[in-house]
Amino acid sequence: MFQTKIAGLGSYVPEKVVSNDDLSKVMDTNDAWIRERTGIEKRRYAEKHEQTTTTLAAEAAKVAVERAGIELTDIDCIIFATLSPDYYFPGCGVLLQRELGITGTEIPAYDIRQQCSGFLYGLQMADQFCKTGLYKNILLVGAEMHSMGLDFSTRGRGVTVIFGDGAGAVILQPTEDKSKGILTTKVHSDGTYAEKLAFLNPGTHGGYHLDKQGVDYDFGYDKSIEYGEIFMTPGMVENGHIYPQMEGQAVFKMAVQKFPEVIKEALDAVSLAVTDLDMFIPHQANLRISQFVQKRLGLSDEQVHNNIQKYGNTTAASVPIALTEAWEAGKIKEGDLVCLAAFGSGFTWGSALIRW
Ligand code: ACO
């Protein structure tokens, strides 16, 4: 069995900066509310018609490939995590393969969901593929272009102000050197809360889950839908049921419970303790959640890297962007113990421990 190492990492955020004040010009919100509740000061939006989730991913991937010292054609597997794909199908994995100009390699391209935990789920998959030696240069990316799917009216303000666009990528390789690399990964889910943070339409659900769970139809459905209405009716569009919805307080409550739990689980699995951690990179859900978890773990400000203030919540991209940024800033050094953790829609959550 091999161990898995991160051979290269990269990130990309689009140039367009959107401040809280910019959002307050199109909806009833304000800088103070957003900063106080989420810590977010601004976010980036990709250029519509010119950029997509896949093109953002390609930018990050090229940096990771260069830093790994390999060629694009050396990539032998793509794992793409996103909740904002370019198309309903096919997924972004094959689009990224094409964007990178490596269709001729005919490598496998996986698309995974798991939203905010997507990168952690992808990391566990890639780790197993490397351990067995199945692939030698796996490209794992998390990328989002939320800006095309948010409700920019006041109706959507509770969700829209939180999210931003961006991408992060890593190249994972098997190594015989057991002194560094991924020590363990833990991932979990609990579908009880599937509708607490969700983007329901378009979809085939036909109201089924909402009926069973006793969820109000105002949450996102129109029972008049007919076969062939591409999973969506004009009424659903009118009522804003084509946007993400979130019960913020339920998410907060579960997140602050599951983050410490899954980090402790990973540390226990490799007989290490919180005091052994050098750097903690939490999914950038909300600065208040990160601060709560930091306090619970007893970590100093220097041991935690947050950048939600600049980029908002970039879902599957947030962990690899923050990891890359912390590494570029020299905050992660050879031999450091790095912990990654995420929690999000599903609910799904996970953690990873990496000896750098
Ligand atoms: N600007 C101004 N006012 C707003 C905004 C906004 N952007 N959004 C909502 N409000 C209003 C509401 O309408 C409500 O007004 P009312 O009292 O007149 O009805 C008031 O502010 C309070 O709304 P709540 O939703 O109760 O606000 P809350 O204090 O719960 O804060 C928040 C919302 C920040 C989302 C909070 O619940 C939270 O931090 N939840 C954690 C979830 C999270 O961070 N998710 C991130 C994405 S998910 C993930 O990555 C895991």
XYZ file of C-alpha atoms and ligand atoms in Angstrom:
407
model
C 0.000 0.000 0.000
C 1.191 3.489 -0.882
C 0.636 6.702 1.008
C -0.945 9.708 -0.770
C 0.870 13.010 -1.054
C -0.244 16.405 -2.273
C 2.260 17.034 -5.053
C 0.894 20.397 -6.162
C -1.880 22.807 -5.272
C -3.436 25.867 -6.860
C -6.403 28.185 -6.680
C -8.173 30.757 -8.791
C -10.652 33.469 -7.919
C -12.200 35.679 -10.597
C -11.210 39.349 -10.798
C -14.605 40.951 -10.251
C -14.943 42.032 -6.598
C -18.476 42.480 -5.233
C -18.672 44.276 -1.897
C -21.486 44.146 0.631
C -22.332 47.712 -0.377
C -22.649 46.578 -4.014
C -25.238 43.993 -2.938
C -27.126 46.564 -0.883
C -27.772 48.448 -4.154
C -29.832 45.555 -5.557
C -31.464 44.122 -2.407
C -32.426 45.253 1.064
C -29.274 44.369 2.965
C -26.344 46.225 4.472
C -22.659 45.832 5.207
C -23.109 45.743 8.993
C -25.651 42.877 8.903
C -23.514 40.760 6.595
C -20.241 41.373 8.478
C -21.738 40.781 11.908
C -23.457 37.516 11.028
C -21.011 35.993 8.566
C -17.700 37.918 8.658
C -17.949 38.430 4.884
C -16.766 41.795 3.496
C -16.714 40.967 -0.211
C -16.760 38.083 -2.669
C -15.706 37.452 -6.285
C -18.049 36.838 -9.233
C -16.942 35.237 -12.484
C -17.670 36.947 -15.829
C -20.967 35.679 -17.186
C -20.776 34.260 -20.749
C -16.972 34.243 -20.534
C -16.269 32.044 -17.509
C -17.957 28.965 -16.092
C -17.407 26.656 -13.139
C -15.215 24.548 -15.447
C -13.043 27.412 -16.652
C -12.434 28.543 -13.062
C -11.408 24.961 -12.251
C -9.065 24.876 -15.255
C -7.207 27.963 -14.003
C -6.656 26.400 -10.580
C -5.746 23.033 -12.115
C -3.023 24.524 -14.333
C -1.315 26.057 -11.296
C -1.496 22.769 -9.344
C -0.111 20.807 -12.310
C 2.790 23.194 -12.770
C 3.652 23.099 -9.065
C 3.539 19.298 -9.128
C 6.139 19.382 -11.893
C 4.037 17.281 -14.254
C 2.406 17.828 -17.653
C -1.353 18.105 -18.132
C -1.174 14.862 -20.099
C 0.218 13.086 -17.016
C -3.142 13.495 -15.218
C -4.694 10.035 -15.154
C -7.926 10.722 -13.254
C -10.139 13.763 -12.657
C -12.422 14.153 -9.643
C -14.580 17.271 -9.824
C -16.643 18.481 -6.862
C -19.269 21.177 -7.453
C -22.892 22.074 -6.765
C -22.998 24.637 -9.580
C -22.135 22.668 -12.712
C -22.030 24.151 -16.220
C -24.681 21.679 -17.408
C -27.334 19.518 -15.721
C -25.445 16.763 -17.526
C -22.801 15.829 -18.560
C -20.811 16.832 -15.510
C -17.876 19.191 -15.172
C -15.295 16.373 -15.085
C -15.408 15.801 -18.838
C -15.723 19.522 -19.549
C -12.552 20.114 -17.544
C -10.777 17.352 -19.439
C -11.712 19.146 -22.677
C -10.853 22.606 -21.312
C -7.395 21.357 -20.355
C -6.939 19.896 -23.840
C -6.415 16.328 -22.669
C -9.405 14.512 -24.197
C -6.997 12.276 -26.109
C -5.843 10.683 -22.849
C -9.343 9.165 -22.345
C -8.834 9.212 -18.568
C -11.778 8.691 -16.183
C -13.565 11.847 -15.023
C -15.710 11.671 -11.894
C -18.265 14.242 -10.816
C -19.147 14.345 -7.165
C -21.634 16.460 -5.241
C -21.622 16.654 -1.418
C -21.624 20.446 -1.706
C -19.446 22.077 0.995
C -17.927 18.678 1.897
C -17.226 17.824 -1.748
C -13.487 18.369 -1.536
C -13.178 16.158 1.569
C -15.227 13.397 -0.070
C -13.061 13.710 -3.194
C -9.919 13.577 -1.103
C -11.002 10.311 0.478
C -11.722 8.809 -2.960
C -8.404 9.987 -4.364
C -6.562 8.712 -1.285
C -7.922 5.208 -1.834
C -7.084 5.328 -5.566
C -3.502 6.365 -4.765
C -3.053 3.876 -1.915
C -3.790 0.985 -4.238
C -1.621 2.508 -6.975
C -4.564 2.628 -9.407
C -3.745 6.200 -10.508
C -0.471 8.143 -10.342
C -1.550 11.766 -10.854
C -5.087 12.517 -9.736
C -6.478 15.995 -10.333
C -8.999 16.802 -7.597
C -10.839 20.118 -7.964
C -13.535 21.960 -6.097
C -15.083 24.813 -8.096
C -18.209 26.945 -7.971
C -19.851 29.676 -9.977
C -22.648 30.496 -7.542
C -23.265 33.930 -9.027
C -25.328 32.471 -11.913
C -27.763 30.733 -9.527
C -28.507 33.206 -6.727
C -31.648 35.247 -6.091
C -30.602 38.904 -6.312
C -33.952 40.194 -5.035
C -34.520 40.919 -1.322
C -36.335 37.566 -1.109
C -32.975 35.789 -1.507
C -30.846 37.974 0.757
C -30.453 35.403 3.564
C -28.573 33.091 1.177
C -27.233 35.260 -1.658
C -24.957 37.463 0.460
C -23.040 34.399 1.702
C -21.798 32.840 -1.543
C -18.958 33.623 -3.953
C -17.199 32.086 -6.967
C -13.788 30.398 -7.126
C -11.831 27.191 -7.587
C -9.108 25.174 -5.896
C -7.192 22.125 -7.124
C -4.651 19.579 -5.944
C -2.579 16.906 -7.649
C -2.426 13.713 -5.607
C 0.228 11.062 -6.088
C 1.062 7.721 -4.472
C 4.335 7.736 -2.560
C 6.387 5.114 -0.757
C 7.568 7.760 1.713
C 5.327 7.095 4.726
C 6.620 10.133 6.614
C 4.337 12.551 4.734
C 0.973 12.757 3.058
C -2.618 11.970 3.974
C -2.764 10.200 7.343
C -6.503 9.668 7.433
C -9.832 10.909 6.042
C -13.289 10.671 7.636
C -16.566 11.459 5.889
C -20.188 11.213 7.037
C -23.745 12.096 6.106
C -27.207 12.349 7.644
C -30.016 12.725 5.103
C -32.555 13.588 7.808
C -31.726 17.214 7.134
C -31.644 17.109 3.325
C -34.061 20.029 2.873
C -32.463 22.316 5.483
C -29.927 23.555 2.925
C -31.056 22.690 -0.565
C -31.519 23.632 -4.187
C -34.554 21.528 -5.143
C -35.370 22.414 -8.721
C -34.958 21.314 -11.410
C -35.410 17.795 -10.099
C -37.603 14.698 -10.366
C -38.919 14.810 -6.789
C -42.514 15.749 -7.718
C -43.081 16.957 -4.162
C -42.499 13.442 -2.786
C -39.899 14.259 -0.142
C -41.664 17.453 0.882
C -44.910 15.484 1.447
C -43.130 12.795 3.429
C -41.193 15.265 5.541
C -44.167 17.578 6.043
C -42.228 20.469 4.486
C -44.340 23.449 3.447
C -44.773 23.764 -0.321
C -43.715 27.382 -0.057
C -40.287 25.895 0.355
C -40.073 25.017 -3.305
C -42.704 23.158 -5.269
C -45.679 23.440 -7.584
C -47.938 20.360 -7.558
C -49.352 21.234 -10.979
C -46.163 20.073 -12.653
C -46.695 17.669 -15.542
C -44.539 15.075 -17.266
C -42.213 16.826 -19.651
C -42.119 20.186 -17.875
C -38.360 19.812 -17.525
C -38.751 19.332 -13.766
C -39.955 22.893 -13.366
C -43.039 25.077 -13.949
C -43.358 28.824 -14.622
C -44.916 29.060 -11.118
C -41.777 27.641 -9.561
C -39.716 30.228 -11.409
C -42.087 33.035 -10.299
C -41.963 31.961 -6.670
C -38.203 31.758 -6.585
C -38.144 27.993 -6.192
C -35.191 27.848 -8.542
C -32.784 29.158 -5.928
C -30.948 27.662 -2.965
C -32.788 27.741 0.357
C -31.361 27.472 3.824
C -32.523 27.242 7.419
C -29.519 29.145 8.714
C -29.917 28.403 12.400
C -30.330 24.651 11.877
C -27.166 24.639 9.750
C -25.238 26.607 12.366
C -26.297 24.283 15.201
C -25.275 21.100 13.404
C -22.082 22.555 11.944
C -20.630 23.582 15.294
C -21.368 20.098 16.639
C -20.079 18.067 13.683
C -16.853 19.993 12.946
C -15.202 19.218 16.339
C -16.630 15.683 16.347
C -15.163 14.677 12.965
C -11.809 16.350 13.698
C -11.528 14.442 16.967
C -12.477 11.228 15.143
C -9.615 11.712 12.654
C -7.101 12.551 15.384
C -8.135 9.498 17.418
C -7.752 7.263 14.353
C -4.048 8.104 14.094
C -3.423 8.465 17.855
C -2.802 12.220 17.698
C -4.326 15.067 19.703
C -5.537 18.609 19.000
C -2.294 19.820 20.601
C -0.380 18.135 17.728
C -2.107 20.302 15.087
C -0.074 23.007 13.361
C -2.698 24.315 10.943
C -6.476 23.997 10.715
C -8.214 24.850 7.423
C -11.986 24.856 7.966
C -14.498 25.046 5.141
C -15.328 28.725 4.909
C -19.042 28.434 5.720
C -19.291 31.426 7.975
C -16.617 33.141 10.074
C -18.747 32.674 13.199
C -18.792 28.902 12.687
C -14.989 28.810 12.186
C -14.429 30.932 15.286
C -16.730 28.742 17.347
C -14.863 25.598 16.242
C -11.465 27.242 16.824
C -12.480 28.130 20.371
C -13.861 24.662 21.023
C -10.561 23.114 19.860
C -8.480 25.657 21.786
C -6.485 26.761 18.698
C -4.766 30.137 18.355
C -5.529 32.591 15.521
C -2.181 31.654 13.909
C -3.247 27.990 13.711
C -6.426 28.651 11.711
C -6.641 30.050 8.180
C -9.818 31.945 7.255
C -10.418 33.909 4.065
C -14.222 34.078 3.923
C -13.862 37.820 4.549
C -12.502 38.214 0.981
C -14.208 35.450 -0.977
C -17.467 34.584 0.788
C -18.455 30.924 0.969
C -17.227 29.136 -2.174
C -18.640 25.749 -1.112
C -16.584 22.872 -2.648
C -13.819 25.318 -3.570
C -13.374 26.837 -0.138
C -11.050 24.232 1.445
C -8.606 23.968 -1.504
C -8.552 27.764 -1.962
C -7.816 28.308 1.742
C -5.245 25.489 1.787
C -3.432 26.944 -1.223
C -3.513 30.433 0.221
C -2.166 29.298 3.612
C 0.617 27.357 1.893
C 1.504 30.294 -0.383
C 1.663 32.563 2.679
C 4.227 30.229 4.251
C 1.836 29.246 7.032
C 2.317 25.528 6.249
C 5.827 24.121 6.494
C 7.384 20.743 5.849
C 6.487 18.308 8.619
C 3.444 20.296 9.818
C 0.261 18.480 10.773
C -2.591 20.034 8.776
C -6.265 19.384 9.438
C -8.950 20.040 6.818
C -12.638 19.876 7.754
C -15.977 20.707 6.186
C -19.706 20.588 6.857
C -22.549 21.292 4.482
C -25.740 20.430 2.664
C -26.977 16.873 2.992
C -26.014 17.158 5.753
C -22.534 15.884 4.900
C -19.279 16.494 6.725
C -15.715 15.284 6.824
C -12.122 15.802 7.899
C -8.606 14.922 6.776
C -5.211 14.939 8.467
C -2.146 15.585 6.323
C 1.512 15.442 7.336
C 3.023 18.109 5.074
N -29.443 41.525 5.153
C -30.251 42.089 6.055
N -31.166 41.389 6.732
C -31.268 40.085 6.491
C -30.455 39.443 5.562
C -29.509 40.223 4.871
N -28.654 39.690 3.947
N -30.764 38.126 5.533
C -31.756 37.960 6.410
N -32.063 39.139 7.000
C -33.072 39.399 8.015
C -34.174 38.376 8.035
O -35.158 38.658 7.079
C -34.667 38.507 9.449
O -35.506 39.624 9.511
P -36.817 39.633 10.467
O -36.275 39.416 11.844
O -37.403 40.959 10.210
O -37.626 38.469 9.985
C -33.423 38.833 10.252
O -32.475 39.312 9.292
C -32.866 37.624 10.967
O -32.826 36.513 10.048
P -32.303 35.115 10.434
O -32.325 34.228 9.235
O -33.004 34.660 11.686
O -30.804 35.493 10.785
P -29.769 34.706 11.607
O -29.460 35.474 12.826
O -30.120 33.270 11.754
O -28.530 34.811 10.626
C -27.307 33.384 9.171
C -28.571 34.185 9.368
C -26.138 34.342 9.088
C -27.393 32.631 7.859
C -27.155 32.457 10.378
O -28.288 31.670 10.561
C -25.988 31.561 10.241
O -24.880 31.987 10.476
N -26.257 30.291 9.870
C -25.224 29.358 9.572
C -25.440 28.902 8.195
C -24.365 29.328 7.292
O -23.448 30.038 7.620
N -24.458 28.831 6.110
C -23.446 29.056 5.162
C -23.661 28.207 3.992
S -23.905 26.570 4.437
C -22.429 25.880 4.661
O -21.474 26.250 4.063
C -22.360 24.839 5.655
